[in-house]
Amino acid sequence: MALLAANNLSVALTRGGSAFPAISDLSFQLEPGKILGLVGESGAGKSMIGRTIAQLLPSGFSVTGGTLDFAGEDLVTMAPEKRRRLLGRDIAFIPQEPLSALNPVLTIGQQMREHLARIGKTEPARWREHALAMFAAVHLPHGAELLDKYPHQLSGGMCQRVLIAMAFASRPRLLVADEPTTALDVTIQARIVKLIEEMRQHEDTAVVFITHDLRLAAQICDQVLVLYAGRPAEYGPARDVFARPAHPYSRCLQLASPGMGSERRGLFILPERMPGLQAIKTLTGCRFADRCPNVVAQCRTSEPPLAKVDGERVAACIRPEATAAIEPPPAAAHAKVTGETVLEASGVSKDFVTRRRLFRAPATFRAVDKADFVLRENEFVGIVGESGSGKSTLARLVVGLESPSQGRLTLLGRDVTANRTSERAFRREHLQIVFQDPQSALNPRRRVAGIVTQAMEAAGGGTGTERLERARALLDEIGLAPETALRYPSQLSGGQKQRVNIARALCALPRVLVADEIVSGLDVSVQAQLLDLLLRLRQERGFSMLFISHDLSVVRYLCDRVLVMYRGEIVESGPTETVFAAPSHAYTRALLASVPPDDADAAWNRDDGGDLALVERA
Amino acid sequence: MTLAAMPRWLRSGRVLIGLLILLFVVTCALFAPYLAPNDPNEQNLIATLLPPAWADGGDPAFPLGTDSLGRCVLSQLIYGARLALTVALIASFGAMIIGAVLAHVAGYFGGWVDWLIGRIVDIWLSFPPVILSLILMVGLGTGVQNVILAIVLVDWTRFCRVLRSEVIVVTRRDYVAAARLLGFSHWRTVTREIAPATFPLLITLLSLEMGVAVVVEAILSFVGMSVGADIPAWGQMVADARQNIYQAPWNLICPILAIFITVFGFNVLGDGLRRTLDPRLSQTERG
Ligand code: SF4
C-alpha cells in the first residue's frame, strides 16, 4: 500500500473573496522505500506540496479539494493533535532555508537534545553520543565543538547538514526534502544523496525529493513528477521521464541546462516566464502554451488532461509524440583565443590573519596560494572549486577589494598589485565585477536607470536625460524593455535583476569582467538566457571574463579555459574540454564524479570522490 | 524613495494615531495666543485653586480651573506645549546629527575609527543618563538652552549605537562595494548608497527621542533647572501643584496627562514607523 498518496489534491490562495488555484489535480502514489522527485522551476508549486504535507501553508492558502493520505489517513482532515505527533517522528523535513529552520538563540547542542528528546528514540542521558554519531553520518567535522555553537556561527552548508542529521535521527517513515542540496558543494551534495539512499534502503523510508535539478532527480528518484504552474505536466518512472520526456516542458528543462555528456550542445532558450497565480486563474487551455515550441491552436481551447503516454507514464499534453522533435540549437564553438594577455597573475597569494598574538607573528590562514594564470583578450576563463577553495578570494584580489600578500597582478600590461589611487582609477576603467547575489548587489532604493549608469555618476558626468538615454541603450543591449529604467529592483524578477547587475558592470565599457557565481540560484531557463546573453555580448562588444562557479556544467558550456582550485591552490588548468575529458588531478576527478551524468542509464559513480578528505573550513 | 514608501507607512494605524496626536499638540503650540482663553501668567488672587468649569464652584472663564496663584490651567497647558516641543525638536535633532554622523563614520570606515568611537560610546553609556544630565545641568547652569545641550550630550549615544550596527549591515551589502568599485568617493558612497538605507531607522529613532526629550525637559523643569517661572512649563506645573494635591487634584493631573499624551504620540509614531519602515521586517515579508 502506498505510504503517501495524493488524490486530485488542490490548494488555492483566497484573497479578496476570490480563489486563485496554486496546485491543481495533483495525484501520486509513494510506496515505502521509494523516492519521488518533484521537479520544476521556482513558482511551479513544488515547495507548496511539501508545505501541504506539513500543513504549514502560508496564510491565505488552503486545501480546496482532494485528499492527501499518509498511511491511509488523510493529513488534511486529521486532528491537529494527531498530526503534530506524526510530524517530526514519522514524517521528517529537510527545509530549504536552513538558517530560518534553526532557532538563533539556542546552541546546536540544545536544539539537537530537544529534538532527540521529542522524538523519544534516545535515552536522555545518551543524547550527546547519538548527536555526535548523527553528525558523523552526515560528514560534519568537529561535531563536539559544533554542539556549543549557535546557528549563525555556522555556514549555510553546515546548518543544512545539522538539519539533515536531525531528520535522519528520527528514522522517519517519510522524509520530505525541499532542495536539500542546493546550498551545498557538489561533493557534499553527492554524499547527502547517498545518505538518503542508504536510509531508504535500510529503513524503508519513503522520500519526497523536491529539486530543480532534473538530472539529479533522474539519478536518485524512482518516480518523477514534473510540475508546471501548479499542475502536473508529467508523471512517471524517473528514467523514462528523463530519457524520453513526453511533455515539452520536461524536454525544454532538460535542454536548457548545459550538459556534461561527451558532446557540447547549445541551450534551449525558453521564452518568457511561468504564469503567476493571477494569470493561471484566467488562463484557458494549456498552461505551458505561451512558451511551448510545439503549440498549436487546439492547445488553447481547453486544459489538456493527464493522459497515459506509455507504460506507467502520464503527461498533460495533447501531442506528446511531437515532444521528441524539440531540438537544442547547435553549440557555439569555444573561441580559439590567441589574443594578447589582458590580465596576468603571477605567484599571487593572500594570507588572512586569523588571530593576533602578543610578541609573535600573528596566526595566518592562506586563502590563495601562489596563483598563476593569464586571461587573454575575449577569453572566458572559469574558476571552479568548492566553498573555501579560495576562488572568491581570488576574484576579490583581482578586482582590488583585497590586496595580495605576495605576487604580482598585471592588468593590460600595467602592474596593479599595490592598488594605489592611480592604479585604482586605471583598474576601475578596465575591469568590473558582477556580484553574485543581485538582491544584495542592487540598491533597493534606486531606480534601475540610476543603478546601471552609476559609472557615469562616479565620473561626475551626465545630466539626467543623458543618463536615462544611456540606461535605455544598455537595457536594450541586455534584453530588457526600456521602461525597466524607471523601475525599482524589487519590481524585477531574479533573472532581470541579474541582467541589470551585468548592465551596470558593462556601462563603463570594461575590457575584463569578473563574475562571481552569477547564475547560481537561478532557474535553468533563466540561467540559459543569461549564459547566452554573455556569449552574445562578447561577440558584440568583446571583453574577457573570469567566471567563478561551482557548477561544472555551466563552466563547460561558457568557458574556453578552466582553473580548478582546491584549498587555495590552482591544482589544474587548461582548455575546458581537455580538463573535463581527461582530468589529471585527483580533486578534479572527484569534482567531476560528483556531478550526476547526463544519461539517466549511466551509473553515477560517486564513490570516486567519496574518500578524498574534504574538510570544510568553518 | 519616500514617495514610493508613503502609502504603505501612512496606512499604518499607529502612524496615523501618532500623527493625529502630534498634530493636535503642534497646533496648540503654534496658535497658543489664539487658543488660550487667558494670559497664562496673569495671576488672579481672588480666584485661586478653582476646580474645572464643570465641577461645583467652577468658573466658565477658567475651563480647567486655576492654580494656587489663580493662573488659568488650560492656558498654561497650551503655552507649555511650546516649550515642550521646542526642546523636543531642537534637542533630538542635535542628538541625531552628532550620533548619526559618528555612526556612519564608525560603521563605514571600521577599523580603529570604529574602535575609538565605540569606546567613547561605551564610556558615555557607563554613566546612568539621569545622573549624567543632572551633573551636566549643575555644571552648565539652568536655562532652556542648557536643557537642550544636556539632552544632546546625553542622548547622542542612543543614535550612534543603534545606527552604527545598521550602517555596518548596509556597508557589507554588495551594492556598496559595487559603488566603490565604480569609482564613487567615500562621501558619495555614504550619502547616496548607505544613508538612504539607514534613513527609516533614523526617523524612527528621532521620533522616539523626541518623546524622551519631552520627559527629560519635564523632569528638569520640575526640579527648577529649566526655564524661569514666567514661562509656562509642564514640569513646573506639576511641581507647583504638589502642595495643593488634595484641594486641587486637577492641577496635577492636567500637566501629567499633557506629558503623557505627547510622549505617547511620539512613541506610537515611532513604533508605527519602525514596523512599516524597518528593512529587516520587510525583508522577511519578502522572503
Ligand atoms: S498541449 Fe500544446 S501547448 Fe501544451 S505542452 Fe502540449 S503541445 Fe505544448
Short mmCIF file of C-alpha atoms in Angstrom, two decimals, chain A residues 49-412:
data_model
loop_
_atom_site.label_atom_id
_atom_site.label_comp_id
_atom_site.label_asym_id
_atom_site.label_seq_id
_atom_site.Cartn_x
_atom_site.Cartn_y
_atom_site.Cartn_z
CA ILE A 49 3.34 20.44 -1.84
CA GLY A 50 5.94 19.95 0.87
CA ARG A 51 4.16 22.57 2.94
CA THR A 52 0.82 20.90 2.39
CA ILE A 53 2.21 17.66 3.78
CA ALA A 54 3.41 19.53 6.85
CA GLN A 55 0.22 21.59 6.94
CA LEU A 56 2.39 24.67 7.07
CA LEU A 57 0.74 26.54 4.25
CA PRO A 58 1.38 30.28 4.11
CA SER A 59 -1.53 32.40 5.28
CA GLY A 60 -4.33 32.63 2.75
CA PHE A 61 -3.57 29.25 1.22
CA SER A 62 -5.74 26.27 1.94
CA VAL A 63 -6.53 22.83 0.59
CA THR A 64 -9.65 23.18 -1.52
CA GLY A 65 -10.17 19.64 -2.70
CA GLY A 66 -8.90 16.10 -2.84
CA THR A 67 -7.09 14.11 -0.22
CA LEU A 68 -3.54 13.58 0.90
CA ASP A 69 -3.26 10.24 2.66
CA PHE A 70 -0.42 9.23 4.92
CA ALA A 71 -0.58 5.53 5.81
CA GLY A 72 -4.26 5.52 4.94
CA GLU A 73 -5.27 8.64 6.86
CA ASP A 74 -5.99 12.00 5.34
CA LEU A 75 -3.48 14.54 6.59
CA VAL A 76 -5.76 17.41 5.66
CA THR A 77 -8.71 16.41 7.82
CA MET A 78 -6.67 14.74 10.57
CA ALA A 79 -6.94 16.16 14.09
CA PRO A 80 -4.13 18.69 14.57
CA GLU A 81 -3.04 16.94 17.75
CA LYS A 82 -2.50 13.68 15.93
CA ARG A 83 -0.78 15.34 13.01
CA ARG A 84 1.63 17.07 15.32
CA ARG A 85 2.60 13.72 16.74
CA LEU A 86 3.30 12.40 13.26
CA LEU A 87 5.40 15.35 12.18
CA GLY A 88 8.98 15.12 13.31
CA ARG A 89 8.60 11.47 14.25
CA ASP A 90 7.10 9.66 11.33
CA ILE A 91 7.40 12.50 8.87
CA ALA A 92 10.63 14.46 8.84
CA PHE A 93 11.55 17.56 6.92
CA ILE A 94 14.73 18.95 5.50
CA PRO A 95 13.79 22.53 4.74
CA GLN A 96 15.21 24.69 2.01
CA GLU A 97 16.31 27.56 4.23
CA PRO A 98 18.50 26.01 6.89
CA LEU A 99 19.03 29.19 8.87
CA SER A 100 15.39 30.02 9.30
CA ALA A 101 14.63 26.50 10.48
CA LEU A 102 17.06 26.67 13.39
CA ASN A 103 16.44 28.71 16.50
CA PRO A 104 19.01 31.50 16.53
CA VAL A 105 19.18 31.85 20.32
CA LEU A 106 19.80 28.20 21.16
CA THR A 107 23.04 26.33 20.56
CA ILE A 108 23.11 23.46 18.10
CA GLY A 109 23.55 21.10 21.07
CA GLN A 110 20.45 22.41 22.86
CA GLN A 111 18.39 22.04 19.72
CA MET A 112 19.72 18.58 18.99
CA ARG A 113 18.96 17.49 22.54
CA GLU A 114 15.47 18.90 22.43
CA HIS A 115 14.83 17.23 19.11
CA LEU A 116 16.09 13.85 20.29
CA ALA A 117 14.02 14.11 23.45
CA ARG A 118 10.92 14.96 21.47
CA ILE A 119 11.20 12.06 19.08
CA GLY A 120 11.98 9.85 22.08
CA LYS A 121 14.24 7.43 20.31
CA THR A 122 17.25 8.02 22.55
CA GLU A 123 17.70 7.77 26.28
CA PRO A 124 18.12 11.32 27.52
CA ALA A 125 21.49 10.56 29.08
CA ARG A 126 22.95 9.39 25.83
CA TRP A 127 21.75 12.20 23.60
CA ARG A 128 25.26 13.53 23.15
CA GLU A 129 26.61 10.29 21.81
CA HIS A 130 23.69 9.94 19.49
CA ALA A 131 24.02 13.51 18.25
CA LEU A 132 27.72 13.05 17.51
CA ALA A 133 27.02 9.80 15.70
CA MET A 134 24.44 11.58 13.55
CA PHE A 135 26.89 14.40 12.80
CA ALA A 136 29.48 11.88 11.74
CA ALA A 137 26.92 10.23 9.48
CA VAL A 138 26.32 13.48 7.59
CA HIS A 139 30.08 14.17 7.50
CA LEU A 140 30.04 17.17 9.78
CA PRO A 141 33.57 17.59 11.09
CA HIS A 142 34.33 18.61 14.70
CA GLY A 143 30.93 17.52 15.98
CA ALA A 144 31.78 18.09 19.62
CA GLU A 145 32.64 21.74 19.02
CA LEU A 146 29.55 22.23 16.94
CA LEU A 147 27.28 21.42 19.85
CA ASP A 148 28.29 24.63 21.61
CA LYS A 149 27.88 26.87 18.61
CA TYR A 150 24.95 29.00 17.57
CA PRO A 151 23.42 28.64 14.12
CA HIS A 152 24.77 31.98 12.87
CA GLN A 153 28.31 30.81 13.57
CA LEU A 154 27.99 28.04 11.00
CA SER A 155 27.99 28.23 7.24
CA GLY A 156 24.77 27.56 5.36
CA GLY A 157 26.04 24.17 4.28
CA MET A 158 26.80 23.15 7.85
CA CYS A 159 23.38 24.26 9.10
CA GLN A 160 21.85 22.26 6.31
CA ARG A 161 23.72 19.18 7.46
CA VAL A 162 22.66 19.71 11.05
CA LEU A 163 19.05 19.68 9.86
CA ILE A 164 19.67 16.60 7.79
CA ALA A 165 21.17 14.91 10.85
CA MET A 166 18.05 15.83 12.83
CA ALA A 167 15.80 14.45 10.14
CA PHE A 168 17.79 11.24 9.97
CA ALA A 169 17.86 10.84 13.73
CA SER A 170 14.13 10.36 13.92
CA ARG A 171 14.25 7.48 11.43
CA PRO A 172 11.07 8.70 9.82
CA ARG A 173 8.80 6.69 7.60
CA LEU A 174 8.52 9.62 5.26
CA LEU A 175 11.19 12.19 4.56
CA VAL A 176 10.34 15.41 2.74
CA ALA A 177 13.50 17.06 1.43
CA ASP A 178 12.97 20.51 -0.06
CA GLU A 179 16.02 21.32 -2.22
CA PRO A 180 18.23 19.81 0.46
CA THR A 181 21.44 20.08 -1.51
CA THR A 182 21.08 23.39 -3.29
CA ALA A 183 23.23 25.28 -0.79
CA LEU A 184 25.89 22.60 -0.67
CA ASP A 185 29.02 21.89 -2.64
CA VAL A 186 28.77 19.20 -5.26
CA THR A 187 30.88 16.65 -3.45
CA ILE A 188 28.87 17.07 -0.26
CA GLN A 189 25.69 17.01 -2.28
CA ALA A 190 26.72 13.63 -3.62
CA ARG A 191 27.20 12.39 -0.07
CA ILE A 192 23.89 13.65 1.22
CA VAL A 193 22.15 11.98 -1.68
CA LYS A 194 23.96 8.80 -0.84
CA LEU A 195 22.83 9.08 2.79
CA ILE A 196 19.23 9.49 1.71
CA GLU A 197 19.54 6.44 -0.49
CA GLU A 198 21.06 4.39 2.32
CA MET A 199 18.32 5.40 4.66
CA ARG A 200 15.62 4.30 2.33
CA GLN A 201 17.40 1.01 1.78
CA HIS A 202 17.93 0.21 5.44
CA GLU A 203 14.85 1.72 6.99
CA ASP A 204 12.46 1.54 4.08
CA THR A 205 11.91 5.27 4.30
CA ALA A 206 9.84 6.87 1.57
CA VAL A 207 11.28 10.15 0.31
CA VAL A 208 9.73 13.15 -1.38
CA PHE A 209 12.67 14.87 -3.02
CA ILE A 210 11.95 18.40 -4.19
CA THR A 211 14.52 19.72 -6.64
CA HIS A 212 15.00 21.92 -9.68
CA ASP A 213 17.71 19.61 -10.98
CA LEU A 214 16.15 17.19 -13.41
CA ARG A 215 19.42 15.36 -13.83
CA LEU A 216 19.82 14.73 -10.13
CA ALA A 217 16.20 13.63 -9.89
CA ALA A 218 16.68 11.19 -12.74
CA GLN A 219 19.60 9.60 -10.93
CA ILE A 220 18.19 9.09 -7.49
CA CYS A 221 14.41 9.02 -7.83
CA ASP A 222 12.19 6.12 -8.70
CA GLN A 223 9.45 8.35 -9.93
CA VAL A 224 9.41 11.92 -11.08
CA LEU A 225 6.58 14.40 -11.11
CA VAL A 226 7.28 17.46 -13.24
CA LEU A 227 5.22 20.44 -12.19
CA TYR A 228 4.38 23.47 -14.25
CA ALA A 229 2.42 26.41 -12.88
CA GLY A 230 0.94 24.29 -10.09
CA ARG A 231 -0.22 21.45 -12.25
CA PRO A 232 1.48 18.14 -13.02
CA ALA A 233 2.94 18.21 -16.51
CA GLU A 234 4.35 14.74 -16.49
CA TYR A 235 4.47 11.88 -14.01
CA GLY A 236 6.17 8.55 -14.37
CA PRO A 237 9.25 6.41 -13.76
CA ALA A 238 12.25 8.68 -13.43
CA ARG A 239 14.38 7.10 -16.11
CA ASP A 240 11.60 7.18 -18.69
CA VAL A 241 10.81 10.82 -18.00
CA PHE A 242 14.42 11.74 -18.37
CA ALA A 243 15.36 9.54 -21.29
CA ARG A 244 12.25 10.24 -23.35
CA PRO A 245 10.38 13.25 -21.96
CA ALA A 246 6.78 13.24 -23.08
CA HIS A 247 5.84 16.75 -22.06
CA PRO A 248 7.51 19.64 -23.90
CA TYR A 249 8.24 21.34 -20.57
CA SER A 250 10.29 18.39 -19.32
CA ARG A 251 12.15 18.32 -22.58
CA CYS A 252 12.82 22.08 -22.51
CA LEU A 253 14.04 21.97 -18.92
CA GLN A 254 16.41 19.20 -19.86
CA LEU A 255 17.71 21.07 -22.87
CA ALA A 256 18.04 24.36 -21.01
CA SER A 257 20.61 23.03 -18.59
CA PRO A 258 24.06 22.61 -20.05
CA GLY A 259 25.15 19.00 -20.39
CA MET A 260 28.16 17.15 -19.11
CA GLY A 261 27.92 14.47 -21.82
CA SER A 262 30.53 13.96 -24.47
CA GLU A 263 29.07 16.37 -26.99
CA ARG A 264 28.59 20.03 -26.20
CA ARG A 265 25.22 21.30 -27.32
CA GLY A 266 23.51 24.66 -27.35
CA LEU A 267 20.99 25.60 -24.68
CA PHE A 268 17.31 25.68 -25.37
CA ILE A 269 16.02 29.13 -24.52
CA LEU A 270 12.55 29.09 -23.05
CA PRO A 271 10.99 32.47 -23.69
CA GLU A 272 9.05 34.49 -21.11
CA ARG A 273 8.15 33.28 -17.67
CA MET A 274 5.86 30.85 -15.95
CA PRO A 275 2.38 32.34 -15.41
CA GLY A 276 1.77 33.52 -11.85
CA LEU A 277 -1.26 32.85 -9.67
CA GLN A 278 -3.19 35.76 -11.18
CA ALA A 279 -2.55 34.65 -14.74
CA ILE A 280 -3.36 31.00 -14.08
CA LYS A 281 -6.83 31.89 -12.91
CA THR A 282 -7.79 33.49 -16.21
CA LEU A 283 -5.91 31.02 -18.38
CA THR A 284 -7.81 28.66 -20.63
CA GLY A 285 -6.07 25.82 -22.34
CA CYS A 286 -2.61 24.50 -21.70
CA ARG A 287 -0.69 26.49 -19.10
CA PHE A 288 2.52 25.99 -21.00
CA ALA A 289 1.12 27.22 -24.31
CA ASP A 290 2.81 30.64 -24.30
CA ARG A 291 6.25 29.10 -24.02
CA CYS A 292 5.75 25.83 -25.79
CA PRO A 293 7.68 25.32 -29.03
CA ASN A 294 5.08 22.77 -30.15
CA VAL A 295 1.99 24.86 -29.53
CA VAL A 296 -0.93 24.56 -31.95
CA ALA A 297 -4.26 26.39 -31.94
CA GLN A 298 -6.02 23.48 -30.31
CA CYS A 299 -3.80 23.71 -27.22
CA ARG A 300 -5.52 26.91 -26.16
CA THR A 301 -9.08 25.65 -26.26
CA SER A 302 -9.14 23.52 -23.13
CA GLU A 303 -6.77 22.33 -20.46
CA PRO A 304 -5.16 19.09 -21.68
CA PRO A 305 -5.92 16.24 -19.27
CA LEU A 306 -3.23 14.00 -17.84
CA ALA A 307 -3.28 11.17 -20.35
CA LYS A 308 -1.37 7.96 -20.46
CA VAL A 309 1.65 8.08 -22.74
CA ASP A 310 3.34 4.75 -22.32
CA GLY A 311 3.76 2.23 -19.53
CA GLU A 312 3.02 3.97 -16.26
CA ARG A 313 3.63 7.43 -17.57
CA VAL A 314 1.10 10.24 -17.88
CA ALA A 315 1.56 13.68 -19.40
CA ALA A 316 -0.68 16.73 -19.75
CA CYS A 317 -0.11 17.38 -23.40
CA ILE A 318 -2.30 16.79 -26.42
CA ARG A 319 0.56 15.88 -28.73
CA PRO A 320 3.29 14.20 -26.71
CA GLU A 321 4.56 12.41 -29.79
CA ALA A 322 5.90 15.73 -31.10
CA THR A 323 7.99 16.37 -27.99
CA ALA A 324 10.98 14.34 -29.11
CA ALA A 325 11.31 16.63 -32.10
CA ILE A 326 12.32 19.61 -29.95
CA GLU A 327 16.00 20.06 -30.63
CA PRO A 328 18.55 22.28 -28.97
CA PRO A 329 20.27 24.90 -31.10
CA PRO A 330 23.78 23.98 -32.20
CA ALA A 331 26.51 24.79 -29.72
CA ALA A 332 28.51 27.93 -30.15
CA ALA A 333 32.07 26.75 -30.61
CA HIS A 334 34.59 27.70 -28.00
CA ALA A 335 36.55 30.62 -29.26
CA LYS A 336 40.09 29.93 -30.36
CA VAL A 337 41.74 32.54 -28.24
CA THR A 338 45.12 33.77 -29.23
CA GLY A 339 44.78 37.46 -28.43
CA GLU A 340 47.03 39.47 -26.21
CA THR A 341 47.08 38.94 -22.47
CA VAL A 342 44.81 41.36 -20.63
CA LEU A 343 45.20 40.10 -17.09
CA GLU A 344 48.02 38.18 -15.55
CA ALA A 345 48.57 36.88 -12.05
CA SER A 346 51.96 35.53 -11.08
CA GLY A 347 52.52 33.92 -7.73
CA VAL A 348 49.59 35.73 -6.13
CA SER A 349 48.95 34.71 -2.53
CA LYS A 350 46.65 36.03 0.14
CA ASP A 351 47.02 35.45 3.85
CA PHE A 352 44.33 36.37 6.32
CA VAL A 353 45.13 36.99 9.93
CA THR A 354 43.08 34.58 11.97
CA ARG A 355 44.35 35.54 15.39
CA ARG A 356 46.66 38.25 16.64
CA ARG A 357 49.22 37.08 19.14
CA LEU A 358 51.25 39.07 21.57
CA PHE A 359 55.03 39.09 20.90
CA ARG A 360 54.73 36.69 17.99
CA ALA A 361 53.81 36.88 14.37
CA PRO A 362 50.02 36.67 14.01
CA ALA A 363 48.49 33.36 13.05
CA THR A 364 47.51 33.43 9.40
CA PHE A 365 45.44 31.41 7.06
CA ARG A 366 46.45 31.21 3.42
CA ALA A 367 43.32 31.61 1.30
CA VAL A 368 45.08 31.78 -2.04
CA ASP A 369 48.42 30.14 -2.56
CA LYS A 370 50.72 31.24 -5.40
CA ALA A 371 48.11 31.53 -8.09
CA ASP A 372 49.39 31.89 -11.63
CA PHE A 373 47.11 32.45 -14.57
CA VAL A 374 46.59 34.60 -17.61
CA LEU A 375 43.42 35.89 -19.18
CA ARG A 376 43.58 36.77 -22.85
CA GLU A 377 41.55 39.14 -24.89
CA ASN A 378 37.99 37.88 -25.49
CA GLU A 379 38.59 34.80 -23.42
CA PHE A 380 36.22 33.37 -20.83
CA VAL A 381 38.09 31.55 -18.09
CA GLY A 382 36.21 29.55 -15.50
CA ILE A 383 37.37 29.11 -11.92
CA VAL A 384 35.81 26.10 -10.24
CA GLY A 385 36.15 24.77 -6.74
CA GLU A 386 34.14 24.31 -3.60
CA SER A 387 33.36 26.82 -0.90
CA GLY A 388 36.55 27.60 0.94
CA SER A 389 38.71 26.77 -2.06
CA GLY A 390 39.76 30.40 -2.37
CA LYS A 391 38.03 31.11 -5.66
CA SER A 392 36.04 34.06 -4.33
CA THR A 393 39.13 35.47 -2.61
CA LEU A 394 40.96 35.27 -5.91
CA ALA A 395 38.16 37.26 -7.51
CA ARG A 396 38.33 39.87 -4.77
CA LEU A 397 42.08 40.18 -5.29
CA VAL A 398 41.64 40.67 -8.99
CA VAL A 399 39.06 43.43 -8.61
CA GLY A 400 41.00 45.13 -5.85
CA LEU A 401 38.69 44.52 -2.91
CA GLU A 402 41.68 42.85 -1.25
CA SER A 403 45.38 43.32 -1.81
CA PRO A 404 47.64 40.33 -2.39
CA SER A 405 50.13 39.41 0.32
CA GLN A 406 52.58 38.27 -2.33
CA GLY A 407 52.89 38.13 -6.07
CA ARG A 408 52.05 40.41 -8.93
CA LEU A 409 48.86 41.33 -10.73
CA THR A 410 49.14 42.89 -14.17
CA LEU A 411 46.22 44.44 -15.99
CA LEU A 412 46.76 45.40 -19.63
#
